[in-house]
PDB file of C-alpha atoms in Angstrom:
ATOM      1  CA  UNK A 835     -22.712   5.269 -74.225  1.00 59.00           C
ATOM      2  CA  UNK A 836     -20.057   6.931 -71.505  1.00 70.00           C
ATOM      3  CA  UNK A 837     -19.220   4.327 -68.801  1.00 75.00           C
ATOM      4  CA  UNK A 838     -19.317   5.454 -65.333  1.00 82.00           C
ATOM      5  CA  UNK A 839     -16.502   6.184 -62.941  1.00 84.00           C
ATOM      6  CA  UNK A 840     -17.722   2.976 -61.347  1.00 87.00           C
ATOM      7  CA  UNK A 841     -17.776   1.483 -64.596  1.00 87.00           C
ATOM      8  CA  UNK A 842     -14.201   1.892 -65.381  1.00 86.00           C
ATOM      9  CA  UNK A 843     -12.646   1.038 -62.180  1.00 90.00           C
ATOM     10  CA  UNK A 844     -14.230  -2.762 -62.963  1.00 91.00           C
ATOM     11  CA  UNK A 845     -12.819  -2.634 -66.309  1.00 90.00           C
ATOM     12  CA  UNK A 846      -9.383  -1.772 -65.423  1.00 91.00           C
ATOM     13  CA  UNK A 847      -9.239  -3.910 -62.858  1.00 93.00           C
ATOM     14  CA  UNK A 848     -10.719  -6.685 -65.024  1.00 93.00           C
ATOM     15  CA  UNK A 849      -7.773  -5.750 -67.341  1.00 94.00           C
ATOM     16  CA  UNK A 850      -5.514  -6.091 -64.693  1.00 94.00           C
ATOM     17  CA  UNK A 851      -6.542  -9.509 -63.473  1.00 94.00           C
ATOM     18  CA  UNK A 852      -6.450 -10.798 -67.224  1.00 94.00           C
ATOM     19  CA  UNK A 853      -2.849  -9.365 -67.598  1.00 95.00           C
ATOM     20  CA  UNK A 854      -2.006 -11.217 -64.354  1.00 95.00           C
ATOM     21  CA  UNK A 855      -3.928 -14.267 -65.497  1.00 95.00           C
ATOM     22  CA  UNK A 856      -1.801 -14.535 -68.861  1.00 95.00           C
ATOM     23  CA  UNK A 857       1.571 -14.084 -67.044  1.00 94.00           C
ATOM     24  CA  UNK A 858       0.724 -16.827 -65.248  1.00 93.00           C
ATOM     25  CA  UNK A 859      -0.124 -19.301 -67.830  1.00 94.00           C
ATOM     26  CA  UNK A 860       2.907 -17.854 -69.980  1.00 92.00           C
ATOM     27  CA  UNK A 861       5.297 -18.575 -67.349  1.00 89.00           C
ATOM     28  CA  UNK A 862       3.883 -22.170 -66.442  1.00 88.00           C
ATOM     29  CA  UNK A 863       4.240 -22.812 -70.360  1.00 89.00           C
ATOM     30  CA  UNK A 864       7.310 -21.755 -70.953  1.00 88.00           C
ATOM     31  CA  UNK A 865       9.148 -22.127 -67.674  1.00 87.00           C
ATOM     32  CA  UNK A 866      11.976 -24.539 -67.358  1.00 88.00           C
ATOM     33  CA  UNK A 867      10.943 -26.194 -63.770  1.00 87.00           C
ATOM     34  CA  UNK A 868      13.462 -28.365 -63.619  1.00 88.00           C
ATOM     35  CA  UNK A 869      16.102 -26.177 -63.957  1.00 89.00           C
ATOM     36  CA  UNK A 870      14.298 -23.794 -61.579  1.00 89.00           C
ATOM     37  CA  UNK A 871      13.952 -26.116 -59.062  1.00 89.00           C
ATOM     38  CA  UNK A 872      17.548 -27.147 -59.443  1.00 87.00           C
ATOM     39  CA  UNK A 873      18.756 -23.758 -58.940  1.00 88.00           C
ATOM     40  CA  UNK A 874      16.314 -22.702 -56.000  1.00 92.00           C
ATOM     41  CA  UNK A 875      15.248 -25.626 -54.230  1.00 90.00           C
ATOM     42  CA  UNK A 876      17.340 -28.550 -55.185  1.00 93.00           C
ATOM     43  CA  UNK A 877      16.008 -31.093 -52.369  1.00 92.00           C
ATOM     44  CA  UNK A 878      19.701 -33.097 -52.122  1.00 94.00           C
ATOM     45  CA  UNK A 879      21.417 -29.674 -51.393  1.00 94.00           C
ATOM     46  CA  UNK A 880      18.214 -29.200 -48.496  1.00 93.00           C
ATOM     47  CA  UNK A 881      19.001 -32.245 -46.965  1.00 94.00           C
ATOM     48  CA  UNK A 882      22.416 -31.448 -46.490  1.00 94.00           C
ATOM     49  CA  UNK A 883      22.207 -28.124 -44.781  1.00 95.00           C
ATOM     50  CA  UNK A 884      19.744 -30.346 -42.268  1.00 93.00           C
ATOM     51  CA  UNK A 885      20.214 -30.132 -38.900  1.00 93.00           C
ATOM     52  CA  UNK A 886      22.839 -27.509 -38.855  1.00 95.00           C
ATOM     53  CA  UNK A 887      21.116 -24.848 -40.345  1.00 96.00           C
ATOM     54  CA  UNK A 888      18.488 -24.896 -36.772  1.00 96.00           C
ATOM     55  CA  UNK A 889      20.804 -25.871 -34.487  1.00 96.00           C
ATOM     56  CA  UNK A 890      23.289 -23.541 -35.320  1.00 95.00           C
ATOM     57  CA  UNK A 891      22.056 -20.714 -37.910  1.00 96.00           C
ATOM     58  CA  UNK A 892      18.480 -20.705 -36.611  1.00 96.00           C
ATOM     59  CA  UNK A 893      19.479 -20.732 -33.273  1.00 96.00           C
ATOM     60  CA  UNK A 894      22.362 -17.811 -33.075  1.00 96.00           C
ATOM     61  CA  UNK A 895      20.248 -15.720 -35.280  1.00 96.00           C
ATOM     62  CA  UNK A 896      17.399 -15.913 -32.217  1.00 96.00           C
ATOM     63  CA  UNK A 897      19.971 -15.498 -29.837  1.00 96.00           C
ATOM     64  CA  UNK A 898      21.896 -12.527 -31.504  1.00 96.00           C
ATOM     65  CA  UNK A 899      18.306 -10.550 -32.236  1.00 96.00           C
ATOM     66  CA  UNK A 900      17.467 -10.969 -28.382  1.00 96.00           C
ATOM     67  CA  UNK A 901      20.523  -9.872 -26.823  1.00 96.00           C
ATOM     68  CA  UNK A 902      20.776  -6.741 -28.925  1.00 96.00           C
ATOM     69  CA  UNK A 903      16.931  -6.113 -28.015  1.00 97.00           C
ATOM     70  CA  UNK A 904      17.515  -6.761 -24.503  1.00 97.00           C
ATOM     71  CA  UNK A 905      20.356  -4.294 -24.251  1.00 97.00           C
ATOM     72  CA  UNK A 906      18.781  -1.836 -26.721  1.00 97.00           C
ATOM     73  CA  UNK A 907      15.336  -2.179 -24.823  1.00 97.00           C
ATOM     74  CA  UNK A 908      17.251  -0.979 -21.150  1.00 97.00           C
ATOM     75  CA  UNK A 909      19.469   1.604 -23.149  1.00 97.00           C
ATOM     76  CA  UNK A 910      16.544   3.115 -24.838  1.00 97.00           C
ATOM     77  CA  UNK A 911      14.522   3.480 -21.852  1.00 96.00           C
ATOM     78  CA  UNK A 912      17.211   5.405 -19.465  1.00 97.00           C
ATOM     79  CA  UNK A 913      17.870   7.387 -22.835  1.00 97.00           C
ATOM     80  CA  UNK A 914      14.265   8.376 -22.825  1.00 97.00           C
ATOM     81  CA  UNK A 915      13.936   9.449 -19.754  1.00 95.00           C
ATOM     82  CA  UNK A 916      17.098  11.194 -20.101  1.00 96.00           C
ATOM     83  CA  UNK A 917      15.598  13.134 -22.955  1.00 96.00           C
ATOM     84  CA  UNK A 918      12.427  13.642 -20.602  1.00 94.00           C
ATOM     85  CA  UNK A 919      14.392  14.994 -18.261  1.00 93.00           C
ATOM     86  CA  UNK A 920      14.327  19.161 -16.684  1.00 91.00           C
ATOM     87  CA  UNK A 921      18.184  19.057 -16.858  1.00 94.00           C
ATOM     88  CA  UNK A 922      19.487  20.646 -19.866  1.00 94.00           C
ATOM     89  CA  UNK A 923      22.361  18.471 -19.958  1.00 96.00           C
ATOM     90  CA  UNK A 924      21.031  14.841 -20.093  1.00 96.00           C
ATOM     91  CA  UNK A 925      18.392  16.084 -22.751  1.00 96.00           C
ATOM     92  CA  UNK A 926      21.283  17.333 -24.942  1.00 97.00           C
ATOM     93  CA  UNK A 927      23.174  14.363 -24.353  1.00 97.00           C
ATOM     94  CA  UNK A 928      20.538  11.711 -25.464  1.00 97.00           C
ATOM     95  CA  UNK A 929      19.491  14.056 -28.298  1.00 96.00           C
ATOM     96  CA  UNK A 930      22.868  13.942 -29.760  1.00 97.00           C
ATOM     97  CA  UNK A 931      23.174  10.201 -28.874  1.00 97.00           C
ATOM     98  CA  UNK A 932      19.747   9.377 -30.555  1.00 97.00           C
ATOM     99  CA  UNK A 933      20.151  11.572 -33.331  1.00 96.00           C
ATOM    100  CA  UNK A 934      23.996  10.424 -34.458  1.00 97.00           C
ATOM    101  CA  UNK A 935      23.331   6.614 -33.917  1.00 96.00           C
ATOM    102  CA  UNK A 936      19.820   7.026 -36.210  1.00 95.00           C
ATOM    103  CA  UNK A 937      21.581   8.991 -38.866  1.00 94.00           C
ATOM    104  CA  UNK A 938      24.556   6.057 -38.641  1.00 94.00           C
ATOM    105  CA  UNK A 939      24.415   2.822 -40.678  1.00 93.00           C
ATOM    106  CA  UNK A 940      24.353   0.086 -38.410  1.00 92.00           C
ATOM    107  CA  UNK A 941      26.987  -1.424 -40.717  1.00 92.00           C
ATOM    108  CA  UNK A 942      29.476   0.594 -39.449  1.00 93.00           C
ATOM    109  CA  UNK A 943      28.803   0.008 -35.598  1.00 94.00           C
ATOM    110  CA  UNK A 944      29.628  -3.643 -35.829  1.00 92.00           C
ATOM    111  CA  UNK A 945      32.724  -2.735 -37.846  1.00 92.00           C
ATOM    112  CA  UNK A 946      33.666  -0.266 -34.854  1.00 92.00           C
ATOM    113  CA  UNK A 947      33.018  -2.766 -32.303  1.00 89.00           C
ATOM    114  CA  UNK A 948      34.878  -5.707 -33.935  1.00 86.00           C
ATOM    115  CA  UNK A 949      38.060  -3.564 -34.814  1.00 88.00           C
ATOM    116  CA  UNK A 950      38.102  -0.012 -33.759  1.00 89.00           C
ATOM    117  CA  UNK A 951      37.236  -0.256 -30.338  1.00 88.00           C
ATOM    118  CA  UNK A 952      39.506  -3.049 -29.930  1.00 86.00           C
ATOM    119  CA  UNK A 953      42.283  -1.419 -30.980  1.00 86.00           C
ATOM    120  CA  UNK A 954      41.898   2.003 -29.685  1.00 88.00           C
ATOM    121  CA  UNK A 955      41.496   0.379 -26.091  1.00 87.00           C
ATOM    122  CA  UNK A 956      43.203  -2.644 -26.287  1.00 85.00           C
ATOM    123  CA  UNK A 957      39.625  -4.680 -25.197  1.00 83.00           C
ATOM    124  CA  UNK A 958      38.380  -8.109 -26.787  1.00 82.00           C
ATOM    125  CA  UNK A 959      35.026  -8.816 -27.063  1.00 85.00           C
ATOM    126  CA  UNK A 960      33.442 -11.808 -28.095  1.00 89.00           C
ATOM    127  CA  UNK A 961      30.715 -12.434 -30.759  1.00 90.00           C
ATOM    128  CA  UNK A 962      27.942 -12.271 -28.617  1.00 92.00           C
ATOM    129  CA  UNK A 963      29.089  -9.143 -27.029  1.00 92.00           C
ATOM    130  CA  UNK A 964      30.240  -7.720 -29.977  1.00 92.00           C
ATOM    131  CA  UNK A 965      26.640  -8.307 -31.523  1.00 92.00           C
ATOM    132  CA  UNK A 966      24.742  -7.110 -28.278  1.00 94.00           C
ATOM    133  CA  UNK A 967      26.695  -3.668 -28.272  1.00 94.00           C
ATOM    134  CA  UNK A 968      26.706  -3.133 -31.839  1.00 94.00           C
ATOM    135  CA  UNK A 969      22.805  -4.218 -32.365  1.00 95.00           C
ATOM    136  CA  UNK A 970      21.995  -2.447 -28.712  1.00 96.00           C
ATOM    137  CA  UNK A 971      23.777   0.732 -29.606  1.00 96.00           C
ATOM    138  CA  UNK A 972      21.845   1.143 -32.661  1.00 96.00           C
ATOM    139  CA  UNK A 973      18.375   0.047 -31.760  1.00 96.00           C
ATOM    140  CA  UNK A 974      18.322   1.688 -28.459  1.00 97.00           C
ATOM    141  CA  UNK A 975      18.304   5.545 -30.508  1.00 97.00           C
ATOM    142  CA  UNK A 976      15.499   3.873 -32.092  1.00 96.00           C
ATOM    143  CA  UNK A 977      13.686   2.518 -29.104  1.00 97.00           C
ATOM    144  CA  UNK A 978      14.370   5.467 -26.929  1.00 97.00           C
ATOM    145  CA  UNK A 979      12.627   7.546 -29.364  1.00 96.00           C
ATOM    146  CA  UNK A 980       9.397   5.089 -29.125  1.00 96.00           C
ATOM    147  CA  UNK A 981       9.676   4.602 -25.833  1.00 96.00           C
ATOM    148  CA  UNK A 982       9.635   8.920 -25.135  1.00 96.00           C
ATOM    149  CA  UNK A 983       6.430   8.745 -27.511  1.00 94.00           C
ATOM    150  CA  UNK A 984       5.317   6.217 -25.421  1.00 94.00           C
ATOM    151  CA  UNK A 985       5.474   8.203 -21.880  1.00 95.00           C
ATOM    152  CA  UNK A 986       4.096  11.369 -23.449  1.00 94.00           C
ATOM    153  CA  UNK A 987       1.279   9.505 -24.418  1.00 93.00           C
ATOM    154  CA  UNK A 988       0.597   8.384 -21.100  1.00 92.00           C
ATOM    155  CA  UNK A 989      -2.940  11.229 -19.946  1.00 91.00           C
ATOM    156  CA  UNK A 990      -1.576  13.401 -17.440  1.00 90.00           C
ATOM    157  CA  UNK A 991      -4.480  12.803 -15.268  1.00 91.00           C
ATOM    158  CA  UNK A 992      -2.662   9.388 -14.599  1.00 89.00           C
ATOM    159  CA  UNK A 993       0.093  11.390 -13.225  1.00 87.00           C
ATOM    160  CA  UNK A 994      -1.758  14.019 -11.421  1.00 88.00           C
ATOM    161  CA  UNK A 995      -3.917  11.680  -9.857  1.00 90.00           C
ATOM    162  CA  UNK A 996      -0.154   9.556  -8.636  1.00 89.00           C
ATOM    163  CA  UNK A 997       1.470  12.625  -7.436  1.00 86.00           C
ATOM    164  CA  UNK A 998      -2.390  13.716  -5.381  1.00 89.00           C
ATOM    165  CA  UNK A 999      -2.146  10.258  -3.914  1.00 88.00           C
ATOM    166  CA  UNK A1000       1.806  11.046  -2.556  1.00 90.00           C
ATOM    167  CA  UNK A1001       3.358   9.181  -4.579  1.00 90.00           C
ATOM    168  CA  UNK A1002       7.033  10.906  -5.751  1.00 90.00           C
ATOM    169  CA  UNK A1003       8.112  11.753  -9.154  1.00 87.00           C
ATOM    170  CA  UNK A1004      10.023   8.885  -9.357  1.00 88.00           C
ATOM    171  CA  UNK A1005       7.950   6.194  -7.802  1.00 91.00           C
ATOM    172  CA  UNK A1006       4.956   7.649 -10.346  1.00 92.00           C
ATOM    173  CA  UNK A1007       7.244   7.491 -13.236  1.00 92.00           C
ATOM    174  CA  UNK A1008       8.242   3.611 -12.256  1.00 90.00           C
ATOM    175  CA  UNK A1009       4.835   2.312 -11.273  1.00 92.00           C
ATOM    176  CA  UNK A1010       2.225   4.424 -13.164  1.00 92.00           C
ATOM    177  CA  UNK A1011       3.808   5.665 -16.240  1.00 93.00           C
ATOM    178  CA  UNK A1012       6.142   3.578 -17.798  1.00 94.00           C
ATOM    179  CA  UNK A1013       3.520   0.398 -16.915  1.00 92.00           C
ATOM    180  CA  UNK A1014       1.159   2.067 -19.259  1.00 93.00           C
ATOM    181  CA  UNK A1015       3.669   3.717 -21.764  1.00 93.00           C
ATOM    182  CA  UNK A1016       4.795   0.207 -22.715  1.00 92.00           C
ATOM    183  CA  UNK A1017       1.250  -1.265 -22.744  1.00 90.00           C
ATOM    184  CA  UNK A1018       1.397   1.804 -25.857  1.00 91.00           C
ATOM    185  CA  UNK A1019       4.519   1.164 -27.074  1.00 94.00           C
ATOM    186  CA  UNK A1020       4.322  -3.074 -27.651  1.00 92.00           C
ATOM    187  CA  UNK A1021       3.517  -3.075 -30.889  1.00 92.00           C
ATOM    188  CA  UNK A1022       6.191  -0.642 -32.168  1.00 92.00           C
ATOM    189  CA  UNK A1023       8.584  -2.604 -29.812  1.00 94.00           C
ATOM    190  CA  UNK A1024       7.621  -5.589 -31.987  1.00 94.00           C
ATOM    191  CA  UNK A1025       8.649  -4.536 -34.990  1.00 93.00           C
ATOM    192  CA  UNK A1026      12.076  -3.219 -33.726  1.00 94.00           C
ATOM    193  CA  UNK A1027      12.697  -6.779 -32.637  1.00 95.00           C
ATOM    194  CA  UNK A1028      11.692  -7.757 -36.218  1.00 95.00           C
ATOM    195  CA  UNK A1029      14.356  -4.865 -38.060  1.00 94.00           C
ATOM    196  CA  UNK A1030      16.732  -6.251 -35.365  1.00 94.00           C
ATOM    197  CA  UNK A1031      16.194 -10.036 -36.414  1.00 95.00           C
ATOM    198  CA  UNK A1032      17.040  -8.977 -39.934  1.00 93.00           C
ATOM    199  CA  UNK A1033      20.231  -6.446 -39.100  1.00 93.00           C
ATOM    200  CA  UNK A1034      21.642  -9.766 -37.004  1.00 92.00           C
ATOM    201  CA  UNK A1035      22.834 -10.643 -40.668  1.00 91.00           C
ATOM    202  CA  UNK A1036      25.476  -7.525 -40.417  1.00 91.00           C
ATOM    203  CA  UNK A1037      27.465  -9.558 -38.200  1.00 90.00           C
ATOM    204  CA  UNK A1038      29.056 -11.325 -41.280  1.00 85.00           C
ATOM    205  CA  UNK A1039      31.858  -8.422 -41.026  1.00 84.00           C
ATOM    206  CA  UNK A1040      32.969  -9.656 -37.930  1.00 83.00           C
ATOM    207  CA  UNK A1041      34.339 -13.206 -39.178  1.00 80.00           C
ATOM    208  CA  UNK A1042      32.512 -16.065 -37.608  1.00 84.00           C
ATOM    209  CA  UNK A1043      33.839 -19.466 -36.569  1.00 86.00           C
ATOM    210  CA  UNK A1044      31.037 -22.305 -37.892  1.00 85.00           C
ATOM    211  CA  UNK A1045      29.241 -22.472 -34.363  1.00 91.00           C
ATOM    212  CA  UNK A1046      28.620 -19.149 -34.447  1.00 93.00           C
ATOM    213  CA  UNK A1047      27.332 -18.365 -38.066  1.00 93.00           C
ATOM    214  CA  UNK A1048      23.648 -17.293 -38.229  1.00 95.00           C
ATOM    215  CA  UNK A1049      20.950 -17.517 -40.873  1.00 95.00           C
ATOM    216  CA  UNK A1050      22.820 -15.457 -43.861  1.00 94.00           C
ATOM    217  CA  UNK A1051      26.352 -16.313 -43.242  1.00 93.00           C
ATOM    218  CA  UNK A1052      25.581 -20.076 -43.179  1.00 95.00           C
ATOM    219  CA  UNK A1053      23.508 -19.786 -46.269  1.00 95.00           C
ATOM    220  CA  UNK A1054      26.016 -17.414 -48.050  1.00 93.00           C
ATOM    221  CA  UNK A1055      28.888 -20.075 -46.954  1.00 93.00           C
ATOM    222  CA  UNK A1056      26.569 -23.266 -48.288  1.00 95.00           C
ATOM    223  CA  UNK A1057      25.980 -21.150 -51.593  1.00 94.00           C
ATOM    224  CA  UNK A1058      29.148 -21.193 -52.386  1.00 92.00           C
ATOM    225  CA  UNK A1059      30.025 -24.670 -51.495  1.00 92.00           C
ATOM    226  CA  UNK A1060      26.886 -26.306 -53.216  1.00 91.00           C
ATOM    227  CA  UNK A1061      26.339 -23.393 -56.392  1.00 89.00           C
ATOM    228  CA  UNK A1062      23.329 -22.825 -56.171  1.00 89.00           C
ATOM    229  CA  UNK A1063      20.287 -20.685 -54.004  1.00 94.00           C
ATOM    230  CA  UNK A1064      18.707 -23.006 -52.436  1.00 95.00           C
ATOM    231  CA  UNK A1065      20.847 -22.712 -48.938  1.00 95.00           C
ATOM    232  CA  UNK A1066      19.373 -19.127 -49.225  1.00 95.00           C
ATOM    233  CA  UNK A1067      16.012 -19.919 -50.100  1.00 95.00           C
ATOM    234  CA  UNK A1068      15.701 -22.084 -46.985  1.00 96.00           C
ATOM    235  CA  UNK A1069      17.341 -19.095 -45.001  1.00 96.00           C
ATOM    236  CA  UNK A1070      15.072 -16.878 -46.553  1.00 96.00           C
ATOM    237  CA  UNK A1071      11.932 -19.444 -45.145  1.00 96.00           C
ATOM    238  CA  UNK A1072      13.502 -19.589 -41.413  1.00 97.00           C
ATOM    239  CA  UNK A1073      13.820 -15.766 -41.454  1.00 96.00           C
ATOM    240  CA  UNK A1074      10.369 -15.876 -42.027  1.00 96.00           C
ATOM    241  CA  UNK A1075       9.375 -18.100 -39.240  1.00 96.00           C
ATOM    242  CA  UNK A1076      10.471 -15.603 -37.077  1.00 95.00           C
ATOM    243  CA  UNK A1077       9.352 -12.623 -38.507  1.00 95.00           C
ATOM    244  CA  UNK A1078       5.532 -13.455 -39.445  1.00 95.00           C
ATOM    245  CA  UNK A1079       4.571 -14.313 -36.164  1.00 95.00           C
ATOM    246  CA  UNK A1080       6.259 -11.047 -34.389  1.00 94.00           C
ATOM    247  CA  UNK A1081       4.614  -9.402 -37.134  1.00 92.00           C
ATOM    248  CA  UNK A1082       1.064 -11.206 -36.504  1.00 94.00           C
ATOM    249  CA  UNK A1083       1.742 -10.494 -32.584  1.00 91.00           C
ATOM    250  CA  UNK A1084       2.253  -6.753 -33.707  1.00 89.00           C
ATOM    251  CA  UNK A1085      -0.968  -6.232 -35.709  1.00 88.00           C
ATOM    252  CA  UNK A1086      -2.759  -8.207 -32.385  1.00 87.00           C
ATOM    253  CA  UNK A1087      -0.969  -5.841 -29.966  1.00 83.00           C
ATOM    254  CA  UNK A1088      -2.143  -2.966 -31.964  1.00 82.00           C
ATOM    255  CA  UNK A1089      -6.043  -4.139 -32.009  1.00 83.00           C
ATOM    256  CA  UNK A1090      -5.709  -4.557 -28.423  1.00 79.00           C
ATOM    257  CA  UNK A1091      -4.382  -1.259 -27.454  1.00 71.00           C
ATOM    258  CA  UNK A1092      -7.374   0.451 -29.731  1.00 63.00           C
ATOM    259  CA  UNK A1093      -4.452   1.011 -32.634  1.00 54.00           C
ATOM    260  CA  UNK A1094      -3.577   4.007 -30.561  1.00 55.00           C
ATOM    261  CA  UNK A1095      -0.418   5.785 -32.408  1.00 53.00           C
ATOM    262  CA  UNK A1096       3.011   7.481 -31.244  1.00 55.00           C
ATOM    263  CA  UNK A1097       4.857   9.869 -32.865  1.00 51.00           C
ATOM    264  CA  UNK A1098       8.483   8.998 -32.278  1.00 50.00           C
ATOM    265  CA  UNK A1099       9.409  12.456 -34.997  1.00 48.00           C
TER     266      UNK A1099
END
């Protein structure tokens, strides 16, 4: 007797579960757990990483991400307003900027601000300024499209009501449109902060003093020193401490805003 589609799906799921259980049992039986622990979670090495991995690397990662996000958000707002402007040159400049920096790898921007700009213009940036500019310039291009989409998602009736009350166009934008737009775009902005946190690892290209290292650079140098993956594993865990709550916050905000989506194409 032929099985129904639902029965075939149930059997297929059962086979998948069985394969996973067998694979887990084989790993548990044949894996050299002592060697795995020594390579990936050596407690003696882990103890030597503290407290510097917290008070130096984790702290710097948070600071670098916050600086890049703040600068990128301010720049993104300006670019979004320029792209929505009725003045043609503003739109052209904003569009060219957004398309360029969305298409260029962030690593190249880091290299440009670390080596190219100082050489060409005889300028010197400290580490925090370099990270803020490099991260913010790239993030601003992405945030601009998010903010632009959020502004366009605000119902036209809100603008018409504000103008009927005698508000000027700039005042309507500042007091009515932008606050509502930010409520809509909070989830994607939170996701952008997560991406910035991970992109802050690109700072390794500019060379760092011991007190300026972030999690990835700290983990790489400790891995070379202790000849094991434990520092990288712990650095990854600390990244998760930052990103998992932000991911939960993004989903919570999306539920609060009714799951409203914005198009940033």
